[in-house]
Amino acid sequence: MNFVTTADGTQIFYKDWGPKNAQPIVFHHGWPLCSDDWDAQMLFFVQRGFRVVAHDRRGHGRSAQVSEGHDMDHYAADAFAVAEHLNLRNAVHIGHSTGGGEVARYVAKHGQPAGRVAKAVLVAAVPPIMLKTASNPEGLPMEVFDGFRKGVADNRAQFFHDVPAGPFYGFNRPGVTPLPGVIDNWWRQGMMGSAKAHYDGIKAFSETDQTEDLKAITLPTLVMHGDDDQVVPIHDAALKAIKLLKHGTLKVYPGLSHGMLTVNAAQLNADLLAFIQG
């Protein structure tokens, strides 16, 4: 397996498929998953001649289960370690959910103007900030994230079944048929990772104010969000993020869920390809 060692000695697992001289697309996964969550996108793009790269965030998947560093700064630095190791240039960085926050921090701190990043995509992403605060009264109350922490601490295995079986893919909506394999795969990915990384990561994805990251991004950025996202509500994420981006394009998907990259892959992949080639 492929690993890179970060500045603080953490082993980060990564995948690197396709021609090394092709344009790279770098995928950043959501909480509490791993690079496997991008299977549908990585296969689609490698079959179209792109170089596709994805890593497991520290404490997730096959990366080292370290005790510390479960915050956006370390997440972005770890992603940069992979990009630097592979000498990726002119890359398109695509992030889902927490991975969208990772992309925003990465591009703002490591991607400009060195020529490493060409474009960015935020899919059902957490920026600018999820938590309800005095300056963000529309956000979700702390009790929501305390519930996530309780689920991880009390019975992570059951919690990691309930989330994908319910709100993540919209399988709790009337008339929607649950896909057992998708639910099982979410559970598998989650349980590969570290409970501490998952617990600490809740603070990272909910309380990190990325307003300044979004303002700092000068590259073309596509913001994709389902308007029935029950995990990262669109009104507190994409609809605010698009106002902060200098060169942002918003695409809203009526009725689609937080997990639309998996259950609506054909539609999302076509739109991603059009943005990358546009």
Coordinates of N, CA, C and O in Angstrom, one line a residue, residues 61-150:
G61 N -9.9 5.3 7.8 CA -9.4 4.2 6.9 C -8.2 3.5 7.3 O -8.0 3.0 8.4
R62 N -7.2 3.6 6.3 CA -5.9 2.9 6.5 C -4.8 3.8 7.0 O -3.7 3.3 7.2
S63 N -5.1 5.0 7.2 CA -4.1 5.9 7.8 C -3.9 5.7 9.3 O -4.7 5.1 9.9
A64 N -2.8 6.2 9.8 CA -2.4 5.9 11.2 C -3.5 6.5 12.1 O -4.0 7.6 11.9
Q65 N -3.8 5.7 13.2 CA -4.7 6.1 14.2 C -4.0 6.9 15.3 O -4.0 6.5 16.4
V66 N -3.6 8.1 14.9 CA -2.9 9.0 15.8 C -3.8 9.6 16.8 O -5.0 9.8 16.5
S67 N -3.3 10.1 17.9 CA -4.2 10.6 19.0 C -4.5 12.1 18.7 O -5.6 12.5 19.0
E68 N -3.6 12.8 18.1 CA -3.8 14.3 17.9 C -3.9 14.7 16.5 O -3.6 13.9 15.5
G69 N -4.2 16.0 16.3 CA -4.2 16.6 14.9 C -5.5 16.5 14.2 O -5.5 16.6 13.0
H70 N -6.6 16.2 14.9 CA -7.9 16.1 14.2 C -8.6 17.4 14.1 O -9.6 17.7 14.7
D71 N -8.0 18.2 13.2 CA -8.5 19.6 13.0 C -8.2 20.0 11.5 O -7.4 19.3 10.8
M72 N -8.9 21.1 11.1 CA -8.8 21.4 9.6 C -7.3 21.8 9.2 O -6.9 21.5 8.1
D73 N -6.6 22.4 10.1 CA -5.2 22.7 9.7 C -4.4 21.4 9.4 O -3.6 21.4 8.4
H74 N -4.5 20.4 10.3 CA -3.8 19.2 10.1 C -4.3 18.4 8.9 O -3.6 17.8 8.1
Y75 N -5.7 18.4 8.7 CA -6.3 17.8 7.6 C -5.7 18.3 6.3 O -5.3 17.6 5.3
A76 N -5.6 19.7 6.2 CA -5.1 20.3 5.0 C -3.6 20.1 4.8 O -3.2 19.8 3.6
A77 N -2.9 20.1 5.9 CA -1.5 19.8 5.8 C -1.2 18.4 5.3 O -0.2 18.2 4.6
D78 N -2.0 17.5 5.8 CA -1.8 16.1 5.4 C -2.1 15.9 3.9 O -1.4 15.2 3.2
A79 N -3.1 16.6 3.4 CA -3.5 16.5 2.0 C -2.3 17.1 1.2 O -2.0 16.6 0.1
F80 N -1.7 18.2 1.7 CA -0.6 18.8 1.0 C 0.6 17.9 1.0 O 1.3 17.9 0.0
A81 N 0.8 17.2 2.0 CA 1.9 16.2 2.0 C 1.8 15.2 0.9 O 2.8 14.8 0.3
V82 N 0.5 14.7 0.7 CA 0.3 13.8 -0.4 C 0.6 14.5 -1.8 O 1.3 13.9 -2.6
A83 N 0.0 15.7 -2.0 CA 0.2 16.4 -3.2 C 1.7 16.7 -3.5 O 2.1 16.6 -4.6
E84 N 2.4 17.1 -2.4 CA 3.8 17.4 -2.6 C 4.6 16.2 -2.9 O 5.5 16.2 -3.8
H85 N 4.3 15.1 -2.2 CA 5.0 13.8 -2.5 C 4.8 13.3 -3.9 O 5.7 12.8 -4.5
L86 N 3.6 13.5 -4.5 CA 3.3 13.1 -5.8 C 3.6 14.2 -6.9 O 3.4 14.0 -8.1
N87 N 4.0 15.4 -6.4 CA 4.3 16.5 -7.2 C 3.1 16.8 -8.2 O 3.2 17.0 -9.4
L88 N 1.9 16.9 -7.6 CA 0.7 17.2 -8.3 C 0.6 18.6 -8.7 O 0.8 19.5 -7.9
R89 N 0.4 18.9 -10.0 CA 0.2 20.2 -10.5 C -1.1 20.4 -11.3 O -1.5 19.4 -11.9
N90 N -1.6 21.6 -11.3 CA -2.8 21.8 -12.1 C -4.0 20.9 -11.7 O -4.8 20.5 -12.5
A91 N -4.1 20.6 -10.4 CA -5.0 19.6 -10.0 C -6.4 20.2 -9.7 O -6.5 21.4 -9.3
V92 N -7.4 19.4 -9.8 CA -8.8 19.8 -9.4 C -9.0 19.1 -8.1 O -8.9 17.8 -8.0
H93 N -9.3 19.8 -7.0 CA -9.6 19.2 -5.7 C -11.1 19.2 -5.4 O -11.7 20.3 -5.5
I94 N -11.6 18.0 -5.1 CA -13.0 17.8 -4.9 C -13.2 17.3 -3.5 O -12.6 16.3 -3.1
G95 N -14.0 18.0 -2.7 CA -14.2 17.6 -1.3 C -15.7 17.4 -1.0 O -16.5 18.3 -1.4
H96 N -16.0 16.4 -0.3 CA -17.4 16.1 0.2 C -17.5 16.3 1.7 O -16.7 15.8 2.4
S97 N -18.5 17.1 2.1 CA -18.9 17.3 3.5 C -17.7 17.8 4.3 O -17.2 18.9 4.0
T98 N -17.1 17.1 5.2 CA -15.9 17.5 5.9 C -14.8 17.7 5.0 O -13.9 18.6 5.1
G99 N -14.7 16.9 3.9 CA -13.7 17.0 2.9 C -13.8 18.3 2.1 O -12.8 18.8 1.6
G100 N -15.0 18.9 2.1 CA -15.1 20.2 1.5 C -14.5 21.3 2.3 O -13.9 22.2 1.8
G101 N -14.6 21.1 3.6 CA -13.9 22.0 4.5 C -12.4 21.9 4.4 O -11.6 22.8 4.4
E102 N -11.9 20.6 4.2 CA -10.5 20.3 4.0 C -10.0 21.0 2.7 O -8.9 21.6 2.7
V103 N -10.8 20.9 1.6 CA -10.4 21.5 0.4 C -10.4 23.0 0.5 O -9.4 23.7 0.0
A104 N -11.3 23.6 1.2 CA -11.3 25.1 1.4 C -10.1 25.5 2.1 O -9.4 26.5 1.7
R105 N -9.7 24.8 3.2 CA -8.5 25.2 4.0 C -7.3 24.9 3.1 O -6.3 25.7 3.2
Y106 N -7.3 23.8 2.4 CA -6.1 23.4 1.6 C -5.8 24.5 0.5 O -4.7 24.9 0.4
V107 N -6.9 24.9 -0.2 CA -6.7 25.8 -1.3 C -6.3 27.2 -0.7 O -5.4 27.8 -1.3
A108 N -6.9 27.6 0.3 CA -6.6 28.9 0.9 C -5.1 29.0 1.5 O -4.5 30.0 1.3
K109 N -4.7 27.8 2.0 CA -3.3 27.9 2.7 C -2.2 27.3 1.8 O -1.1 27.7 1.9
H110 N -2.5 26.3 1.0 CA -1.5 25.6 0.3 C -1.6 25.6 -1.3 O -0.7 25.2 -2.0
G111 N -2.7 26.1 -1.8 CA -3.0 25.9 -3.2 C -2.8 27.1 -4.1 O -2.9 27.0 -5.3
Q112 N -2.5 28.2 -3.6 CA -2.5 29.4 -4.3 C -1.2 30.2 -3.9 O -0.9 30.3 -2.7
P113 N -0.5 30.9 -4.9 CA -0.7 30.8 -6.3 C 0.4 29.9 -7.0 O 0.9 30.2 -8.0
A114 N 0.8 28.8 -6.3 CA 1.9 28.0 -6.8 C 1.6 27.2 -8.0 O 2.5 26.4 -8.4
G115 N 0.4 27.2 -8.5 CA 0.1 26.4 -9.7 C -0.3 24.9 -9.4 O -0.5 24.1 -10.3
R116 N -0.4 24.6 -8.1 CA -0.8 23.2 -7.7 C -2.3 23.0 -8.0 O -2.6 21.9 -8.3
V117 N -3.1 24.0 -7.9 CA -4.5 23.8 -8.0 C -5.1 24.6 -9.1 O -4.8 25.8 -9.3
A118 N -5.9 23.9 -9.9 CA -6.6 24.6 -11.1 C -8.0 25.0 -10.7 O -8.4 26.1 -11.0
K119 N -8.7 24.1 -10.1 CA -10.1 24.4 -9.8 C -10.4 23.6 -8.4 O -9.7 22.7 -8.0
A120 N -11.6 24.0 -7.8 CA -12.0 23.3 -6.6 C -13.5 23.0 -6.7 O -14.2 23.8 -7.4
V121 N -13.9 22.0 -6.0 CA -15.3 21.6 -6.0 C -15.7 21.3 -4.5 O -15.0 20.5 -3.9
L122 N -16.8 21.9 -4.1 CA -17.3 21.7 -2.7 C -18.6 21.0 -2.8 O -19.6 21.6 -3.4
V123 N -18.7 19.7 -2.4 CA -20.0 18.9 -2.5 C -20.6 18.7 -1.2 O -19.9 18.1 -0.3
A124 N -21.8 19.2 -1.0 CA -22.5 19.0 0.3 C -21.5 19.4 1.5 O -21.4 18.7 2.5
A125 N -20.8 20.5 1.3 CA -19.6 20.8 2.1 C -20.0 21.6 3.4 O -21.0 22.3 3.4
V126 N -19.2 21.5 4.4 CA -19.6 22.1 5.7 C -19.3 23.6 5.8 O -19.9 24.3 6.6
P127 N -18.4 24.2 5.0 CA -18.2 25.7 5.1 C -19.4 26.5 4.7 O -20.2 26.0 3.9
P128 N -19.5 27.7 5.3 CA -18.5 28.4 6.1 C -18.5 27.9 7.6 O -17.4 27.8 8.1
I129 N -19.6 27.6 8.2 CA -19.6 27.0 9.6 C -21.0 26.5 9.9 O -22.0 27.1 9.5
M130 N -21.0 25.3 10.5 CA -22.2 24.6 10.7 C -22.9 25.0 12.1 O -24.1 25.1 12.2
L131 N -22.1 25.3 13.1 CA -22.6 25.6 14.4 C -23.3 26.9 14.5 O -22.9 27.9 13.9
K132 N -24.4 26.9 15.3 CA -25.1 28.1 15.6 C -24.3 28.9 16.6 O -23.9 28.5 17.6
T133 N -24.0 30.2 16.2 CA -23.3 31.1 17.0 C -24.0 32.5 17.0 O -24.9 32.7 16.2
A134 N -23.5 33.4 17.7 CA -24.0 34.8 17.7 C -23.9 35.4 16.3 O -24.9 36.1 15.9
S135 N -22.9 35.1 15.6 CA -22.7 35.6 14.2 C -23.3 34.7 13.2 O -23.3 35.1 12.0
N136 N -23.7 33.5 13.6 CA -24.3 32.5 12.6 C -25.6 32.0 13.3 O -25.6 30.8 13.6
P137 N -26.6 32.8 13.4 CA -27.8 32.4 14.2 C -28.6 31.3 13.4 O -29.4 30.6 14.1
E138 N -28.3 31.1 12.1 CA -29.1 30.1 11.4 C -28.5 28.7 11.5 O -29.0 27.7 11.0
G139 N -27.3 28.6 12.2 CA -26.6 27.3 12.3 C -27.3 26.3 13.2 O -28.4 26.6 13.8
L140 N -26.8 25.1 13.2 CA -27.4 24.0 14.0 C -26.9 24.2 15.5 O -25.7 24.5 15.7
P141 N -27.8 23.9 16.4 CA -27.4 24.1 17.8 C -26.3 23.0 18.3 O -26.3 22.0 17.7
M142 N -25.6 23.4 19.3 CA -24.6 22.5 19.8 C -25.1 21.1 20.2 O -24.4 20.1 20.1
E143 N -26.4 21.1 20.6 CA -27.0 19.8 21.0 C -27.0 18.8 19.8 O -26.9 17.5 20.1
V144 N -27.0 19.2 18.6 CA -27.0 18.3 17.4 C -25.6 17.6 17.4 O -25.5 16.4 17.3
F145 N -24.6 18.3 17.6 CA -23.2 17.8 17.5 C -22.9 17.0 18.8 O -22.1 16.0 18.8
D146 N -23.4 17.4 19.9 CA -23.3 16.6 21.2 C -23.9 15.3 21.0 O -23.5 14.2 21.5
G147 N -25.0 15.2 20.2 CA -25.7 13.9 19.9 C -24.8 13.1 19.1 O -24.7 11.8 19.3
F148 N -24.1 13.7 18.1 CA -23.1 12.9 17.3 C -22.0 12.3 18.2 O -21.6 11.2 18.1
R149 N -21.5 13.2 19.1 CA -20.4 12.7 20.1 C -20.9 11.6 20.9 O -20.2 10.6 21.2
K150 N -22.2 11.7 21.4 CA -22.7 10.6 22.3 C -22.9 9.3 21.5 O -22.6 8.3 22.0

